[in-house]
């Protein structure tokens, strides 16, 4: 069975500061990993994904994440937070080869302070 | 091209009633999955359909069911509604191709409130 743990249900950063959202996974095989963002009353939008290959993955809106197998982590970062980044972020995992059955973390609410 | 369309966006039902939610995937996508999102349980997988066949099912009671039509549109049904069924129900459709290209595209969801 696979699982995802997101450390910190709420994270606050100042505008312009580094954003770091933590995600650790548990899987018996190398999984596919995803970060999604959700704005209020909206669906989920894919920020980035790791399947195979390069472990540093760049996504939309300046976000990136690094797959670290030794640490079973896939933390999301952005060098400089913008007010528009305020949203809820979800890390998700699937077995390799399919994104059709995602297992999500509990989510991290990001607040950006002016 | 048009995204995933879920209807209705908002719904209020009474305990004991049943409800049907609809999802139209992106044109050309043949796989659809459903998720339930609640503040207490987070995002949980309900079921997945591909070519009109249910491929996977999450850990939900039999009151939750679904189907997929030949045009890939999907519906999910919840019978004998309970207060705890109040949630945002999200549908995702998937592109064809190899696993490396498989990516979920989500609709905006249907917000179901059971009173």
PDB file of C-alpha atoms in Angstrom:
ATOM      1  CA  UNK A   1       0.000   0.000   0.000  1.00  0.00           C
ATOM      2  CA  UNK A   2       1.116   3.522  -0.672  1.00  0.00           C
ATOM      3  CA  UNK A   3       0.734   6.574   1.512  1.00  0.00           C
ATOM      4  CA  UNK A   4       1.738  10.208   1.633  1.00  0.00           C
ATOM      5  CA  UNK A   5       2.451  12.383   4.652  1.00  0.00           C
ATOM      6  CA  UNK A   6       2.429  16.145   4.407  1.00  0.00           C
ATOM      7  CA  UNK A   7       4.115  17.790   7.355  1.00  0.00           C
ATOM      8  CA  UNK A   8       2.363  20.944   8.466  1.00  0.00           C
ATOM      9  CA  UNK A   9      -1.314  21.458   7.740  1.00  0.00           C
ATOM     10  CA  UNK A  10      -0.770  25.224   7.708  1.00  0.00           C
ATOM     11  CA  UNK A  11       2.282  27.139   6.511  1.00  0.00           C
ATOM     12  CA  UNK A  12       2.648  30.921   6.528  1.00  0.00           C
ATOM     13  CA  UNK A  13       5.323  32.830   4.657  1.00  0.00           C
ATOM     14  CA  UNK A  14       5.912  36.474   3.870  1.00  0.00           C
ATOM     15  CA  UNK A  15       5.604  37.676   0.318  1.00  0.00           C
ATOM     16  CA  UNK A  16       8.987  37.239  -1.362  1.00  0.00           C
ATOM     17  CA  UNK A  17      10.144  34.556   1.065  1.00  0.00           C
ATOM     18  CA  UNK A  18      10.993  30.946   0.257  1.00  0.00           C
ATOM     19  CA  UNK A  19       8.108  28.493   0.132  1.00  0.00           C
ATOM     20  CA  UNK A  20       8.840  24.965   1.366  1.00  0.00           C
ATOM     21  CA  UNK A  21       6.034  22.411   1.609  1.00  0.00           C
ATOM     22  CA  UNK A  22       7.025  18.967   2.821  1.00  0.00           C
ATOM     23  CA  UNK A  23       5.901  15.618   1.494  1.00  0.00           C
ATOM     24  CA  UNK A  24       7.125  12.148   2.427  1.00  0.00           C
ATOM     25  CA  UNK A  25       5.849   9.002   0.791  1.00  0.00           C
ATOM     26  CA  UNK A  26       5.750   5.333   1.592  1.00  0.00           C
ATOM     27  CA  UNK A  27       5.824   2.854  -1.252  1.00  0.00           C
ATOM     28  CA  UNK A  28       7.235  -0.599  -1.876  1.00  0.00           C
ATOM     29  CA  UNK A  29       8.178   0.374  -5.430  1.00  0.00           C
ATOM     30  CA  UNK A  30       9.348   3.671  -6.905  1.00  0.00           C
ATOM     31  CA  UNK A  31       6.094   5.560  -7.322  1.00  0.00           C
ATOM     32  CA  UNK A  32       4.907   8.414  -9.446  1.00  0.00           C
ATOM     33  CA  UNK A  33       4.623  11.597  -7.385  1.00  0.00           C
ATOM     34  CA  UNK A  34       2.527  14.705  -7.938  1.00  0.00           C
ATOM     35  CA  UNK A  35       1.845  18.107  -6.453  1.00  0.00           C
ATOM     36  CA  UNK A  36      -1.568  19.679  -6.970  1.00  0.00           C
ATOM     37  CA  UNK A  37      -2.902  23.085  -5.968  1.00  0.00           C
ATOM     38  CA  UNK A  38      -6.494  23.867  -5.069  1.00  0.00           C
ATOM     39  CA  UNK A  39      -8.002  27.328  -4.860  1.00  0.00           C
ATOM     40  CA  UNK A  40     -11.246  27.864  -2.898  1.00  0.00           C
ATOM     41  CA  UNK A  41     -14.246  26.133  -4.456  1.00  0.00           C
ATOM     42  CA  UNK A  42     -12.148  24.888  -7.346  1.00  0.00           C
ATOM     43  CA  UNK A  43     -10.836  21.566  -8.546  1.00  0.00           C
ATOM     44  CA  UNK A  44      -7.228  20.464  -8.466  1.00  0.00           C
ATOM     45  CA  UNK A  45      -4.577  21.822 -10.798  1.00  0.00           C
ATOM     46  CA  UNK A  46      -1.390  19.899 -11.457  1.00  0.00           C
ATOM     47  CA  UNK A  47       1.741  21.830 -10.496  1.00  0.00           C
ATOM     48  CA  UNK A  48       4.324  19.198 -11.354  1.00  0.00           C
ATOM     49  CA  UNK A  49       4.959  15.481 -11.460  1.00  0.00           C
ATOM     50  CA  UNK A  50       7.805  13.024 -11.108  1.00  0.00           C
ATOM     51  CA  UNK A  51       7.668   9.782 -13.046  1.00  0.00           C
ATOM     52  CA  UNK A  52      11.183   8.721 -13.978  1.00  0.00           C
ATOM     53  CA  UNK A  53      14.398  10.435 -15.013  1.00  0.00           C
ATOM     54  CA  UNK A  54      15.591  13.748 -13.633  1.00  0.00           C
ATOM     55  CA  UNK A  55      14.923  13.995  -9.934  1.00  0.00           C
ATOM     56  CA  UNK A  56      14.547  17.780  -9.932  1.00  0.00           C
ATOM     57  CA  UNK A  57      11.218  18.587 -11.495  1.00  0.00           C
ATOM     58  CA  UNK A  58      10.126  22.047 -12.528  1.00  0.00           C
ATOM     59  CA  UNK A  59       6.476  22.947 -12.664  1.00  0.00           C
ATOM     60  CA  UNK A  60       4.196  25.841 -13.329  1.00  0.00           C
ATOM     61  CA  UNK A  61       4.200  29.193 -11.528  1.00  0.00           C
ATOM     62  CA  UNK A  62       7.866  28.867 -10.518  1.00  0.00           C
ATOM     63  CA  UNK A  63       7.437  25.786  -8.348  1.00  0.00           C
ATOM     64  CA  UNK A  64       9.831  22.868  -8.320  1.00  0.00           C
ATOM     65  CA  UNK A  65      10.280  19.661  -6.364  1.00  0.00           C
ATOM     66  CA  UNK A  66      13.088  17.197  -5.885  1.00  0.00           C
ATOM     67  CA  UNK A  67      12.577  13.452  -5.642  1.00  0.00           C
ATOM     68  CA  UNK A  68      14.915  12.035  -2.991  1.00  0.00           C
ATOM     69  CA  UNK A  69      14.632   8.277  -2.869  1.00  0.00           C
ATOM     70  CA  UNK A  70      16.962   7.914   0.117  1.00  0.00           C
ATOM     71  CA  UNK A  71      14.765  10.249   2.152  1.00  0.00           C
ATOM     72  CA  UNK A  72      11.457   9.120   0.539  1.00  0.00           C
ATOM     73  CA  UNK A  73      10.670  12.797   0.086  1.00  0.00           C
ATOM     74  CA  UNK A  74       9.242  15.035  -2.597  1.00  0.00           C
ATOM     75  CA  UNK A  75       9.247  18.524  -1.091  1.00  0.00           C
ATOM     76  CA  UNK A  76       7.785  21.462  -3.029  1.00  0.00           C
ATOM     77  CA  UNK A  77       9.672  24.745  -3.167  1.00  0.00           C
ATOM     78  CA  UNK A  78       9.395  28.180  -4.676  1.00  0.00           C
ATOM     79  CA  UNK A  79      12.147  30.768  -4.209  1.00  0.00           C
ATOM     80  CA  UNK A  80       9.876  33.774  -3.782  1.00  0.00           C
ATOM     81  CA  UNK A  81       6.265  33.609  -2.613  1.00  0.00           C
ATOM     82  CA  UNK A  82       3.584  35.689  -4.277  1.00  0.00           C
ATOM     83  CA  UNK A  83       0.218  36.610  -2.838  1.00  0.00           C
ATOM     84  CA  UNK A  84      -1.447  34.574  -5.581  1.00  0.00           C
ATOM     85  CA  UNK A  85       0.258  31.411  -4.249  1.00  0.00           C
ATOM     86  CA  UNK A  86      -2.113  31.330  -1.270  1.00  0.00           C
ATOM     87  CA  UNK A  87      -4.025  28.078  -1.690  1.00  0.00           C
ATOM     88  CA  UNK A  88      -4.114  24.490  -0.504  1.00  0.00           C
ATOM     89  CA  UNK A  89      -1.444  22.149  -1.801  1.00  0.00           C
ATOM     90  CA  UNK A  90      -1.699  18.389  -2.071  1.00  0.00           C
ATOM     91  CA  UNK A  91       1.011  15.829  -2.584  1.00  0.00           C
ATOM     92  CA  UNK A  92      -0.128  12.599  -4.233  1.00  0.00           C
ATOM     93  CA  UNK A  93       1.314   9.225  -5.151  1.00  0.00           C
ATOM     94  CA  UNK A  94       0.341   6.455  -7.549  1.00  0.00           C
ATOM     95  CA  UNK A  95       1.843   3.134  -8.509  1.00  0.00           C
ATOM     96  CA  UNK A  96       4.257   3.521 -11.423  1.00  0.00           C
ATOM     97  CA  UNK A  97       2.589   3.561 -14.802  1.00  0.00           C
ATOM     98  CA  UNK A  98      -0.716   5.087 -13.837  1.00  0.00           C
ATOM     99  CA  UNK A  99      -2.129   8.293 -12.448  1.00  0.00           C
ATOM    100  CA  UNK A 100      -5.612   6.874 -12.401  1.00  0.00           C
ATOM    101  CA  UNK A 101      -5.783   6.064  -8.704  1.00  0.00           C
ATOM    102  CA  UNK A 102      -4.148   8.820  -6.709  1.00  0.00           C
ATOM    103  CA  UNK A 103      -3.490   8.602  -2.995  1.00  0.00           C
ATOM    104  CA  UNK A 104      -3.402  12.109  -1.585  1.00  0.00           C
ATOM    105  CA  UNK A 105      -1.796  13.633   1.453  1.00  0.00           C
ATOM    106  CA  UNK A 106      -3.905  15.609   3.879  1.00  0.00           C
ATOM    107  CA  UNK A 107      -2.969  18.919   2.308  1.00  0.00           C
ATOM    108  CA  UNK A 108      -1.088  22.041   3.376  1.00  0.00           C
ATOM    109  CA  UNK A 109      -2.811  25.401   3.484  1.00  0.00           C
ATOM    110  CA  UNK A 110      -0.345  28.076   2.398  1.00  0.00           C
ATOM    111  CA  UNK A 111      -0.888  31.628   3.605  1.00  0.00           C
ATOM    112  CA  UNK A 112       1.183  34.442   2.114  1.00  0.00           C
ATOM    113  CA  UNK A 113       1.542  37.500   4.330  1.00  0.00           C
ATOM    114  CA  UNK A 114       2.043  40.959   2.830  1.00  0.00           C
TER     115      UNK A 114
ATOM    116  CA  UNK B   1     -10.061  22.417 -25.782  1.00  0.00           C
ATOM    117  CA  UNK B   2     -12.750  22.176 -23.123  1.00  0.00           C
ATOM    118  CA  UNK B   3     -11.791  20.864 -19.701  1.00  0.00           C
ATOM    119  CA  UNK B   4     -13.542  18.398 -17.462  1.00  0.00           C
ATOM    120  CA  UNK B   5     -17.124  19.470 -16.854  1.00  0.00           C
ATOM    121  CA  UNK B   6     -19.003  18.488 -13.746  1.00  0.00           C
ATOM    122  CA  UNK B   7     -22.684  19.186 -13.220  1.00  0.00           C
ATOM    123  CA  UNK B   8     -24.280  20.448 -11.159  1.00  0.00           C
ATOM    124  CA  UNK B   9     -21.791  22.629  -9.292  1.00  0.00           C
ATOM    125  CA  UNK B  10     -23.891  22.787  -6.151  1.00  0.00           C
ATOM    126  CA  UNK B  11     -26.569  20.496  -4.799  1.00  0.00           C
ATOM    127  CA  UNK B  12     -28.613  20.330  -1.605  1.00  0.00           C
ATOM    128  CA  UNK B  13     -30.373  17.088  -0.728  1.00  0.00           C
ATOM    129  CA  UNK B  14     -32.235  15.691   2.236  1.00  0.00           C
ATOM    130  CA  UNK B  15     -31.151  12.648   4.218  1.00  0.00           C
ATOM    131  CA  UNK B  16     -32.471   9.463   2.702  1.00  0.00           C
ATOM    132  CA  UNK B  17     -32.685  10.840  -0.820  1.00  0.00           C
ATOM    133  CA  UNK B  18     -30.478   9.775  -3.673  1.00  0.00           C
ATOM    134  CA  UNK B  19     -28.343  11.909  -5.955  1.00  0.00           C
ATOM    135  CA  UNK B  20     -26.686  11.598  -9.345  1.00  0.00           C
ATOM    136  CA  UNK B  21     -23.633  13.605 -10.332  1.00  0.00           C
ATOM    137  CA  UNK B  22     -22.339  13.945 -13.861  1.00  0.00           C
ATOM    138  CA  UNK B  23     -18.870  14.257 -15.327  1.00  0.00           C
ATOM    139  CA  UNK B  24     -17.925  14.933 -18.943  1.00  0.00           C
ATOM    140  CA  UNK B  25     -14.237  14.236 -19.531  1.00  0.00           C
ATOM    141  CA  UNK B  26     -11.922  16.043 -21.880  1.00  0.00           C
ATOM    142  CA  UNK B  27     -12.592  15.040 -25.461  1.00  0.00           C
ATOM    143  CA  UNK B  28     -10.648  11.906 -26.301  1.00  0.00           C
ATOM    144  CA  UNK B  29     -10.106  10.835 -22.711  1.00  0.00           C
ATOM    145  CA  UNK B  30     -11.558   7.434 -21.990  1.00  0.00           C
ATOM    146  CA  UNK B  31     -10.673   7.066 -18.330  1.00  0.00           C
ATOM    147  CA  UNK B  32     -12.499   8.802 -15.494  1.00  0.00           C
ATOM    148  CA  UNK B  33     -11.931   8.668 -11.756  1.00  0.00           C
ATOM    149  CA  UNK B  34     -14.024  10.047  -8.906  1.00  0.00           C
ATOM    150  CA  UNK B  35     -12.862  11.398  -5.568  1.00  0.00           C
ATOM    151  CA  UNK B  36     -14.624  12.565  -2.430  1.00  0.00           C
ATOM    152  CA  UNK B  37     -13.156  15.515  -0.531  1.00  0.00           C
ATOM    153  CA  UNK B  38     -14.191  16.272   3.037  1.00  0.00           C
ATOM    154  CA  UNK B  39     -12.504  18.337   5.766  1.00  0.00           C
ATOM    155  CA  UNK B  40     -12.197  15.288   8.002  1.00  0.00           C
ATOM    156  CA  UNK B  41     -11.094  12.584   5.569  1.00  0.00           C
ATOM    157  CA  UNK B  42      -9.414  14.663   2.884  1.00  0.00           C
ATOM    158  CA  UNK B  43      -9.339  13.412  -0.695  1.00  0.00           C
ATOM    159  CA  UNK B  44     -10.388   9.802  -1.080  1.00  0.00           C
ATOM    160  CA  UNK B  45     -10.578   7.702  -4.214  1.00  0.00           C
ATOM    161  CA  UNK B  46     -14.059   6.429  -5.036  1.00  0.00           C
ATOM    162  CA  UNK B  47     -13.757   4.556  -8.325  1.00  0.00           C
ATOM    163  CA  UNK B  48     -12.252   4.551 -11.783  1.00  0.00           C
ATOM    164  CA  UNK B  49     -13.858   3.763 -15.122  1.00  0.00           C
ATOM    165  CA  UNK B  50     -12.261   2.948 -18.431  1.00  0.00           C
ATOM    166  CA  UNK B  51     -14.181   2.047 -21.573  1.00  0.00           C
ATOM    167  CA  UNK B  52     -17.446   1.688 -19.637  1.00  0.00           C
ATOM    168  CA  UNK B  53     -15.916  -0.763 -17.138  1.00  0.00           C
ATOM    169  CA  UNK B  54     -15.145  -0.119 -13.506  1.00  0.00           C
ATOM    170  CA  UNK B  55     -11.445  -0.811 -13.070  1.00  0.00           C
ATOM    171  CA  UNK B  56     -10.866   0.092  -9.426  1.00  0.00           C
ATOM    172  CA  UNK B  57     -13.003   0.899  -6.438  1.00  0.00           C
ATOM    173  CA  UNK B  58     -12.112   2.630  -3.219  1.00  0.00           C
ATOM    174  CA  UNK B  59     -13.251   1.742   0.269  1.00  0.00           C
ATOM    175  CA  UNK B  60     -16.776   3.138   0.172  1.00  0.00           C
ATOM    176  CA  UNK B  61     -20.106   1.470   0.964  1.00  0.00           C
ATOM    177  CA  UNK B  62     -22.304   0.054  -1.746  1.00  0.00           C
ATOM    178  CA  UNK B  63     -24.508   3.172  -1.595  1.00  0.00           C
ATOM    179  CA  UNK B  64     -21.877   4.751  -3.819  1.00  0.00           C
ATOM    180  CA  UNK B  65     -21.997   3.567  -7.387  1.00  0.00           C
ATOM    181  CA  UNK B  66     -21.073   4.800 -10.808  1.00  0.00           C
ATOM    182  CA  UNK B  67     -21.134   4.093 -14.462  1.00  0.00           C
ATOM    183  CA  UNK B  68     -19.587   5.242 -17.693  1.00  0.00           C
ATOM    184  CA  UNK B  69     -21.274   5.631 -21.025  1.00  0.00           C
ATOM    185  CA  UNK B  70     -19.991   4.885 -24.514  1.00  0.00           C
ATOM    186  CA  UNK B  71     -19.141   8.571 -25.013  1.00  0.00           C
ATOM    187  CA  UNK B  72     -16.934   8.369 -21.867  1.00  0.00           C
ATOM    188  CA  UNK B  73     -19.249  10.564 -19.807  1.00  0.00           C
ATOM    189  CA  UNK B  74     -19.575   9.246 -16.288  1.00  0.00           C
ATOM    190  CA  UNK B  75     -22.143   9.469 -13.540  1.00  0.00           C
ATOM    191  CA  UNK B  76     -21.906   8.624  -9.904  1.00  0.00           C
ATOM    192  CA  UNK B  77     -24.891   7.879  -7.720  1.00  0.00           C
ATOM    193  CA  UNK B  78     -25.259   7.984  -3.980  1.00  0.00           C
ATOM    194  CA  UNK B  79     -28.367   6.380  -2.536  1.00  0.00           C
ATOM    195  CA  UNK B  80     -29.897   6.802   0.928  1.00  0.00           C
ATOM    196  CA  UNK B  81     -27.915   9.945   1.589  1.00  0.00           C
ATOM    197  CA  UNK B  82     -26.386  10.506   5.010  1.00  0.00           C
ATOM    198  CA  UNK B  83     -25.174  13.761   6.546  1.00  0.00           C
ATOM    199  CA  UNK B  84     -21.618  12.465   6.252  1.00  0.00           C
ATOM    200  CA  UNK B  85     -21.932  12.322   2.474  1.00  0.00           C
ATOM    201  CA  UNK B  86     -21.715  16.107   2.365  1.00  0.00           C
ATOM    202  CA  UNK B  87     -18.551  16.750   0.410  1.00  0.00           C
ATOM    203  CA  UNK B  88     -16.954  18.092  -2.716  1.00  0.00           C
ATOM    204  CA  UNK B  89     -17.020  15.354  -5.350  1.00  0.00           C
ATOM    205  CA  UNK B  90     -14.261  15.643  -7.916  1.00  0.00           C
ATOM    206  CA  UNK B  91     -13.983  13.950 -11.246  1.00  0.00           C
ATOM    207  CA  UNK B  92     -10.717  13.499 -13.109  1.00  0.00           C
ATOM    208  CA  UNK B  93     -10.152  12.405 -16.670  1.00  0.00           C
ATOM    209  CA  UNK B  94      -6.995  10.910 -18.094  1.00  0.00           C
ATOM    210  CA  UNK B  95      -5.135  11.139 -21.331  1.00  0.00           C
ATOM    211  CA  UNK B  96      -4.311   8.070 -23.343  1.00  0.00           C
ATOM    212  CA  UNK B  97      -0.770   6.961 -23.903  1.00  0.00           C
ATOM    213  CA  UNK B  98       2.003   5.484 -21.907  1.00  0.00           C
ATOM    214  CA  UNK B  99       2.242   5.733 -18.163  1.00  0.00           C
ATOM    215  CA  UNK B 100       4.796   8.496 -18.497  1.00  0.00           C
ATOM    216  CA  UNK B 101       2.180  10.685 -20.135  1.00  0.00           C
ATOM    217  CA  UNK B 102      -0.685   9.763 -17.885  1.00  0.00           C
ATOM    218  CA  UNK B 103      -1.910  12.823 -16.080  1.00  0.00           C
ATOM    219  CA  UNK B 104      -5.116  13.592 -14.236  1.00  0.00           C
ATOM    220  CA  UNK B 105      -7.178  16.620 -15.231  1.00  0.00           C
ATOM    221  CA  UNK B 106      -9.734  17.593 -12.619  1.00  0.00           C
ATOM    222  CA  UNK B 107     -13.099  19.239 -12.927  1.00  0.00           C
ATOM    223  CA  UNK B 108     -14.254  21.984 -10.583  1.00  0.00           C
ATOM    224  CA  UNK B 109     -16.298  19.539  -8.569  1.00  0.00           C
ATOM    225  CA  UNK B 110     -19.849  19.213  -7.325  1.00  0.00           C
ATOM    226  CA  UNK B 111     -20.482  20.502  -3.831  1.00  0.00           C
ATOM    227  CA  UNK B 112     -23.102  18.229  -2.234  1.00  0.00           C
ATOM    228  CA  UNK B 113     -24.767  19.296   0.992  1.00  0.00           C
ATOM    229  CA  UNK B 114     -27.001  16.814   2.789  1.00  0.00           C
ATOM    230  CA  UNK B 115     -29.435  18.331   5.304  1.00  0.00           C
TER     231      UNK B 115
END
